[in-house]
Coordinates of C-alpha atoms in Angstrom, one line a residue:
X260 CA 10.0 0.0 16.6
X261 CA 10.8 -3.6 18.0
X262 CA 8.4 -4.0 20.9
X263 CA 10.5 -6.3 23.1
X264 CA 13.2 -4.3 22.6
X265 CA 15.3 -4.5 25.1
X266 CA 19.4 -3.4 24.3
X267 CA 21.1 0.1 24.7
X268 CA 19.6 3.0 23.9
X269 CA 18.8 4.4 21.7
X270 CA 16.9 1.6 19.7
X271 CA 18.3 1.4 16.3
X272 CA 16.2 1.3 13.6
X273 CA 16.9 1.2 9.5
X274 CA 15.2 2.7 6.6
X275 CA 15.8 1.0 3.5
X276 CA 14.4 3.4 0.8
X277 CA 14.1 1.4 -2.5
X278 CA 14.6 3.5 -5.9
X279 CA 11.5 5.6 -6.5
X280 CA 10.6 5.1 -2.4
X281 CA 8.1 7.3 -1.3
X282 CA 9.4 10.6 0.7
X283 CA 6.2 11.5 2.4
X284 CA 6.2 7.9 3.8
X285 CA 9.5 8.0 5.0
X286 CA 9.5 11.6 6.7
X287 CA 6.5 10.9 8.2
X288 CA 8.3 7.6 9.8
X289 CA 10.8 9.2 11.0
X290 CA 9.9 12.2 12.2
X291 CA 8.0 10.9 14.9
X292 CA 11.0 9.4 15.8
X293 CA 12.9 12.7 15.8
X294 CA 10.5 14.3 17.9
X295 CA 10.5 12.0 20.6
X296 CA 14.1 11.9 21.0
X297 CA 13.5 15.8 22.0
X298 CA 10.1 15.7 23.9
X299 CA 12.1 12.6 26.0
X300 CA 15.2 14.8 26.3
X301 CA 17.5 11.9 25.5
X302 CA 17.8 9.7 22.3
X303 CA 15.2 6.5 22.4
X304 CA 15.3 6.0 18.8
X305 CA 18.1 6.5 16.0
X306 CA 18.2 5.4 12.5
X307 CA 20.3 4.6 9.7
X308 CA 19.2 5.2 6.4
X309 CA 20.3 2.7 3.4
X310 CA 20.2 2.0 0.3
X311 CA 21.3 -1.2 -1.6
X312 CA 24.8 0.3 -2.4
X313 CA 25.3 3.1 -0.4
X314 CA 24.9 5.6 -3.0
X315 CA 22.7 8.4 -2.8
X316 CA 18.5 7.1 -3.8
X317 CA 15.9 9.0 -5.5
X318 CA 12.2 9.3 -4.6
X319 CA 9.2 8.9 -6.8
X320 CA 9.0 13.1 -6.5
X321 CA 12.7 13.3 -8.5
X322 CA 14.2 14.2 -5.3
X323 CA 17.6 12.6 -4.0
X324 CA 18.7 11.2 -0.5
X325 CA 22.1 10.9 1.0
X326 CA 22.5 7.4 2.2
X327 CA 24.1 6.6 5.5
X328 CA 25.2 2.9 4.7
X329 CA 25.0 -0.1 2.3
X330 CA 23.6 -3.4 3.1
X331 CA 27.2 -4.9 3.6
X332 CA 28.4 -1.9 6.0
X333 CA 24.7 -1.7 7.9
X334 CA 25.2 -1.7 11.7
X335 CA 23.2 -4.1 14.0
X336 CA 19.1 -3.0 13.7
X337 CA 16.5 -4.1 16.2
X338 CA 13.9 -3.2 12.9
X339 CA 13.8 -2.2 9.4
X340 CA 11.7 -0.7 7.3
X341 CA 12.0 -1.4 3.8
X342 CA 10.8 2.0 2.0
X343 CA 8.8 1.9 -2.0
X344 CA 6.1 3.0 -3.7
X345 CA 6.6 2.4 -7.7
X346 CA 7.5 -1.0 -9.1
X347 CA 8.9 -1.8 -5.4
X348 CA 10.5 -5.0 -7.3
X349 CA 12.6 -3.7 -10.3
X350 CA 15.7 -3.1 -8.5
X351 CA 15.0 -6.5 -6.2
X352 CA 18.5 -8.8 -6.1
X353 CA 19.7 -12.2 -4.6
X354 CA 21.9 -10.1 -2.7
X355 CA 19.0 -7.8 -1.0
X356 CA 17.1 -11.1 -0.4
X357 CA 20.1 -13.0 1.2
X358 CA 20.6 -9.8 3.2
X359 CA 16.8 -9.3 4.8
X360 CA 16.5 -13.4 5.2
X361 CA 19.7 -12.9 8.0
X362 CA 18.5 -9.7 9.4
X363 CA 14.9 -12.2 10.3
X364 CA 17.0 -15.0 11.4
X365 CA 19.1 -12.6 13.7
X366 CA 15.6 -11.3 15.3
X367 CA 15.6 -8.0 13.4
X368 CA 11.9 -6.9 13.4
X369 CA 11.3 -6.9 9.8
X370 CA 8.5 -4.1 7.9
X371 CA 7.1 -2.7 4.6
X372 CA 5.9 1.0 4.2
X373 CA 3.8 1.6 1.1
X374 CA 4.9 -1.2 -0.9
X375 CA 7.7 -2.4 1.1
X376 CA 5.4 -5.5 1.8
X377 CA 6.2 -6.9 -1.9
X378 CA 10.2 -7.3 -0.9
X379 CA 9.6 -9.2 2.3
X380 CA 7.1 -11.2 0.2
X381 CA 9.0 -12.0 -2.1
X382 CA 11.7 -12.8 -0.1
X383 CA 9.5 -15.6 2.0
X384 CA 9.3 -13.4 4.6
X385 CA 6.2 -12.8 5.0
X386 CA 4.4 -16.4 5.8
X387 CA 1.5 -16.5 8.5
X388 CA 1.6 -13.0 8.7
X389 CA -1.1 -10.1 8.3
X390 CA 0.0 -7.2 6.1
X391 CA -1.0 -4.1 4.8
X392 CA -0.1 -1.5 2.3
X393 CA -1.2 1.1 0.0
X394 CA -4.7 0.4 -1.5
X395 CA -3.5 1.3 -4.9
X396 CA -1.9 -1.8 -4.7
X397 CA -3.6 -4.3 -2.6
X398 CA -5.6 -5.8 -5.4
X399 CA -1.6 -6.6 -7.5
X400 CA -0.3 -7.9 -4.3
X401 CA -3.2 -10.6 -3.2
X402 CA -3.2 -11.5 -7.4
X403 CA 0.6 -12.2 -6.9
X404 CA 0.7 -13.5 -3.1
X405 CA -2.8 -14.7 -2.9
X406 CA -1.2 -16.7 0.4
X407 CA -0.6 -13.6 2.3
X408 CA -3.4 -12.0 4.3
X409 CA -3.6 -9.1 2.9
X410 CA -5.4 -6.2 5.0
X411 CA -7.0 -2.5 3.9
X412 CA -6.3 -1.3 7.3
X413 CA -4.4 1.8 8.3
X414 CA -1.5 -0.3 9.5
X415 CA -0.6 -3.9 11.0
X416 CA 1.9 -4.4 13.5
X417 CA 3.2 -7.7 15.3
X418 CA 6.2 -9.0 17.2
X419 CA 7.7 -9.6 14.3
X420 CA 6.7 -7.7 11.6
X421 CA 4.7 -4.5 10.8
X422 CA 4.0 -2.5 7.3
X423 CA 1.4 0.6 6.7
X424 CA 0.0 1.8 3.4
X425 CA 2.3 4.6 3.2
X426 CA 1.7 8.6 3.3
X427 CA 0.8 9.7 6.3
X428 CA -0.1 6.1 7.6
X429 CA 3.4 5.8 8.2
X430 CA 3.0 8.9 10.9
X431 CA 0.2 6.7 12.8
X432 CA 2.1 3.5 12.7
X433 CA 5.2 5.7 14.5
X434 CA 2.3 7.2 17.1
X435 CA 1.7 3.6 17.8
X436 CA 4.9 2.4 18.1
X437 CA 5.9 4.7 20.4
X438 CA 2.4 4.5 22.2
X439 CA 3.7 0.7 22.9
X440 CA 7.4 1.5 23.7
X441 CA 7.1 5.0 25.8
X442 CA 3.6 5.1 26.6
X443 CA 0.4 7.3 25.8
X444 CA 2.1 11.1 27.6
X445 CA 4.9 10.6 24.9
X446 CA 2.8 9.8 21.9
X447 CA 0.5 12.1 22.4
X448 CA 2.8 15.1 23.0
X449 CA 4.8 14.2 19.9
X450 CA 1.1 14.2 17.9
X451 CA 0.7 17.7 19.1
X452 CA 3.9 18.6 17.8
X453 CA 3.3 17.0 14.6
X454 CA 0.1 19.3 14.5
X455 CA -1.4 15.7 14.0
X456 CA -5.0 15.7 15.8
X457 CA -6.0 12.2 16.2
X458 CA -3.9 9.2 16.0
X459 CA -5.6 6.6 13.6
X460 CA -5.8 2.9 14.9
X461 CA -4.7 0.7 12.3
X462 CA -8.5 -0.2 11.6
X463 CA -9.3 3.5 10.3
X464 CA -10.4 3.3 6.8
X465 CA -7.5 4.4 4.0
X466 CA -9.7 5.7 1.2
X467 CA -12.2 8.4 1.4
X468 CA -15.7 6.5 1.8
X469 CA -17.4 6.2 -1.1
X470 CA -20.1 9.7 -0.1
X471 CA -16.8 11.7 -0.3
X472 CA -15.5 9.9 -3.6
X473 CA -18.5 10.2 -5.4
X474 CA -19.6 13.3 -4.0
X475 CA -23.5 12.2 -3.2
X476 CA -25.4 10.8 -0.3
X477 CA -27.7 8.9 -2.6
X478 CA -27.6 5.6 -0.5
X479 CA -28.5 3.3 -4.1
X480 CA -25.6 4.8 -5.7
X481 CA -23.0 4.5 -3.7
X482 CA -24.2 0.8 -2.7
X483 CA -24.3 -0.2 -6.8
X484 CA -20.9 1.2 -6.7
X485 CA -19.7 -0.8 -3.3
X486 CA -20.8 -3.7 -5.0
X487 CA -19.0 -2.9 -8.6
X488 CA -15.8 -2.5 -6.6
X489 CA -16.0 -5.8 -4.9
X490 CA -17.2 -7.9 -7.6
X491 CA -14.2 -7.1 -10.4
X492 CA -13.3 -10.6 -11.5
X493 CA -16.6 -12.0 -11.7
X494 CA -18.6 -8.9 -12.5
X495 CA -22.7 -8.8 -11.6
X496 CA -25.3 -7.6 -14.5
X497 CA -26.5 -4.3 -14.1
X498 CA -30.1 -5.9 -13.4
X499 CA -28.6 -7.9 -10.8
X500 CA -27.2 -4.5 -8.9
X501 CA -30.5 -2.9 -9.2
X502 CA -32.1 -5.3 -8.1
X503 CA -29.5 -5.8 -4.8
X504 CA -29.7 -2.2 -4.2
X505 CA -33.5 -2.1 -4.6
X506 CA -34.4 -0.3 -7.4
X507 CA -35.2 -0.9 -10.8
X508 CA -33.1 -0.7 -13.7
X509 CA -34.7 2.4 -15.3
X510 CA -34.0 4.0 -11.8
X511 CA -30.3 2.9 -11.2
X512 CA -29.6 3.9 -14.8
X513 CA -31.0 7.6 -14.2
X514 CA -29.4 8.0 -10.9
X515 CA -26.0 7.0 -12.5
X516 CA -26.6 9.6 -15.2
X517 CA -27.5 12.4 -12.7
X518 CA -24.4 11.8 -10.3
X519 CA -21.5 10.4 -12.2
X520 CA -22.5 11.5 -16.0
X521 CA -21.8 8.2 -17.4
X522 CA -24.6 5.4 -17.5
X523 CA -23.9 2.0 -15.0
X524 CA -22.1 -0.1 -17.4
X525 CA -19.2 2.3 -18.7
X526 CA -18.9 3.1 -14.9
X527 CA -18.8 -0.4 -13.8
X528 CA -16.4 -1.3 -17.0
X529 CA -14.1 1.8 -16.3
X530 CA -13.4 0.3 -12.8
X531 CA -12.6 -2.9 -14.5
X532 CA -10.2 -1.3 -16.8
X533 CA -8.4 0.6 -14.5
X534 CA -8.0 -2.7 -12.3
X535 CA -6.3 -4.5 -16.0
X536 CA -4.2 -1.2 -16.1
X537 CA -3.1 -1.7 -12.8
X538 CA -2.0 -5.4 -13.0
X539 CA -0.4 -4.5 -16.7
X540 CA 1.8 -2.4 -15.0
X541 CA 2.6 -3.6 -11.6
X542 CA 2.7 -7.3 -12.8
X543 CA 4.4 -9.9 -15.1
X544 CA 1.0 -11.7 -15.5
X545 CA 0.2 -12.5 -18.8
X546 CA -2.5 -10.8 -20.9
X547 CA -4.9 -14.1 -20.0
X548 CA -4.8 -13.5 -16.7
X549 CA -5.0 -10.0 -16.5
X550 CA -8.2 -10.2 -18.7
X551 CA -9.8 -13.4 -16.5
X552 CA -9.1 -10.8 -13.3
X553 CA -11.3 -8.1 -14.8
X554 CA -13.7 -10.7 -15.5
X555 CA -13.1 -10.5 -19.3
X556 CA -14.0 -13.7 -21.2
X557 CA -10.8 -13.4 -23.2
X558 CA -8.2 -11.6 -24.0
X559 CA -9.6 -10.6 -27.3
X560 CA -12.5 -8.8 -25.5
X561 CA -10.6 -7.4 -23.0
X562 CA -8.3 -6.0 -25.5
X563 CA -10.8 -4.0 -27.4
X564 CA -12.1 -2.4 -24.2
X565 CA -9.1 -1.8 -23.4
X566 CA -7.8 0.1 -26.4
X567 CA -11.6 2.1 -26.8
X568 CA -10.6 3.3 -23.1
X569 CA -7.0 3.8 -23.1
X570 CA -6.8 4.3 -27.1
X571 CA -4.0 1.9 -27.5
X572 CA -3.3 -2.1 -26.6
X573 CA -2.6 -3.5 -23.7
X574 CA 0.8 -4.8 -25.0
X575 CA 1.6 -1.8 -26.3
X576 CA 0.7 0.3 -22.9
X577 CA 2.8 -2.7 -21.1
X578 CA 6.0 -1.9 -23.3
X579 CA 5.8 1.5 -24.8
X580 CA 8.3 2.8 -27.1

């Protein structure tokens, strides 16, 4: 994936799946890969796949992968990805840290798929650098890096780093790479193999637009709900969205009732609480913070909402038995 590469071939290239990593997002890495090596009728790519230890690593779907090597015994790489996608961090140690920081200083090419991207964060990897990942998590990750230029597109890749949201973003970001390494006859015959009709550029949109989500054209709706979703911390009055979108209240209210079945303030307040949720889980911030980033007044308030939504506390959903 490096795209100076210039040693023998085939390019080497790691996986390091992290406990809980996500399979789709790996196979759809490296099959790409796979297929190339055949279309090409030689091996261009090959790749290790390792875990911390060596030992065999679950996915978030329960299944378990073979490992080919630990991070002491891993061979030379001209990249790595580092594979996650639930609570990326809980297994994260000195020694994995120490580990990634000399792969960077030997001129490995260093990436995240799906939440990968926390690791090489956290591991001060990841300084003037544009990133991406899952949008699931993007809002957890600018909270907790809010240095980081943090992206929503498909994928990012530069000479030195790269990192996709995951899923079958991971199958684009391949396409590319071997678009840049082996040119456009290559990519594009491994897309058809892949049954894959268009290869996304990185600035395709992840998410379904918001038409498809909410399942309506009504233009007012889905701009009141564009601008719920951007305005979390410091939320907007209901007036003030009608009176962005153009409507009047009585009018917003109705449409809300019509489309989503629930009135503008429980939507708008649901989004907020799923955003809390979302930080209580994927986060060590404390209850303060979490309730001033939903654009809660305290944590008292925040608290209530949040057990009339989720019918217990946030501590208790944080920690439970």
């Amino acid at each position: 994936m490096r795209l100076d590469y210039q040693g023998p071939w085939p390019e080497p290239i790691g996986f390091l799946l992290l406990p809980r990593f996500s399979m789709m997002a790996f196979f759809s890495a490296v099959e790409p890969l796979r297929i190339a090596n055949r279309i090409a009728g030689k091996e261009v790519f090959c790749w290790h796949v390792i875990s911390q230890d060596g030992q065999p690593i679950s996915a978030s779907n329960g299944m378990t992968l073979l490992a080919d090597t630990s991070l002491d015994s891993a061979p030379p790489l001209a990249s790595l990805a580092v594979v996650a996608s639930f609570e990326p961090e809980a297994t994260l140690s000195r020694e994995l840290i120490r580990w990634l920081n000399r792969l960077a200083q030997r001129g490995c090419v260093l990436g995240g798929i799906d939440t990968g991207s926390f690791i090489l964060a956290r591991a001060g990897l990841l300084e003037r650098q544009r990133v991406t990942m899952h949008w699931e998590s993007l809002p957890t990750f600018r909270e907790r890096f809010p240095e980081i230029d943090a992206t929503e597109s498909l994928y990012e890749i530069s000479t030195e780093r790269f990192s996709c949201a995951g899923g079958a973003a991971a199958m684009d970001m391949a396409l590319a790479m071997i678009t840049r390494r082996h040119g456009d006859e290559l990519a594009n015959a491994v897309s058809e193999q892949l049954i894959h009709a268009r290869m996304r550029t990185q600035h395709d949109h992840q998410r379904l637009t918001l038409t498809r989500r909410l399942g309506t054209h009504r233009h007012a709706l889905i701009e009141a709900v564009a601008l719920m979703e951007q305005h979390i911390e410091m939320p907007l009055s209901v007036g003030d969205i009608a009176e962005r979108v153009g409507i009047s209240l009585r009018q917003l209210q109705r449409l809300f009732e019509q489309e989503l079945t629930a009135s503008p303030r429980d939507h708008y307040l649901a989004l907020r609480l799923g955003r809390g949720r979302q930080l209580l889980k994927e986060t060590d911030h404390d209850i303060l913070s979490i309730s001033l980033a939903c654009g809660f007044t305290s944590p008292s308030s925040f608290s209530r909402a949040y057990k009339g939504r989720y019918s217990l506390s946030p501590r208790s959903d944080r920690h439970p038995d």
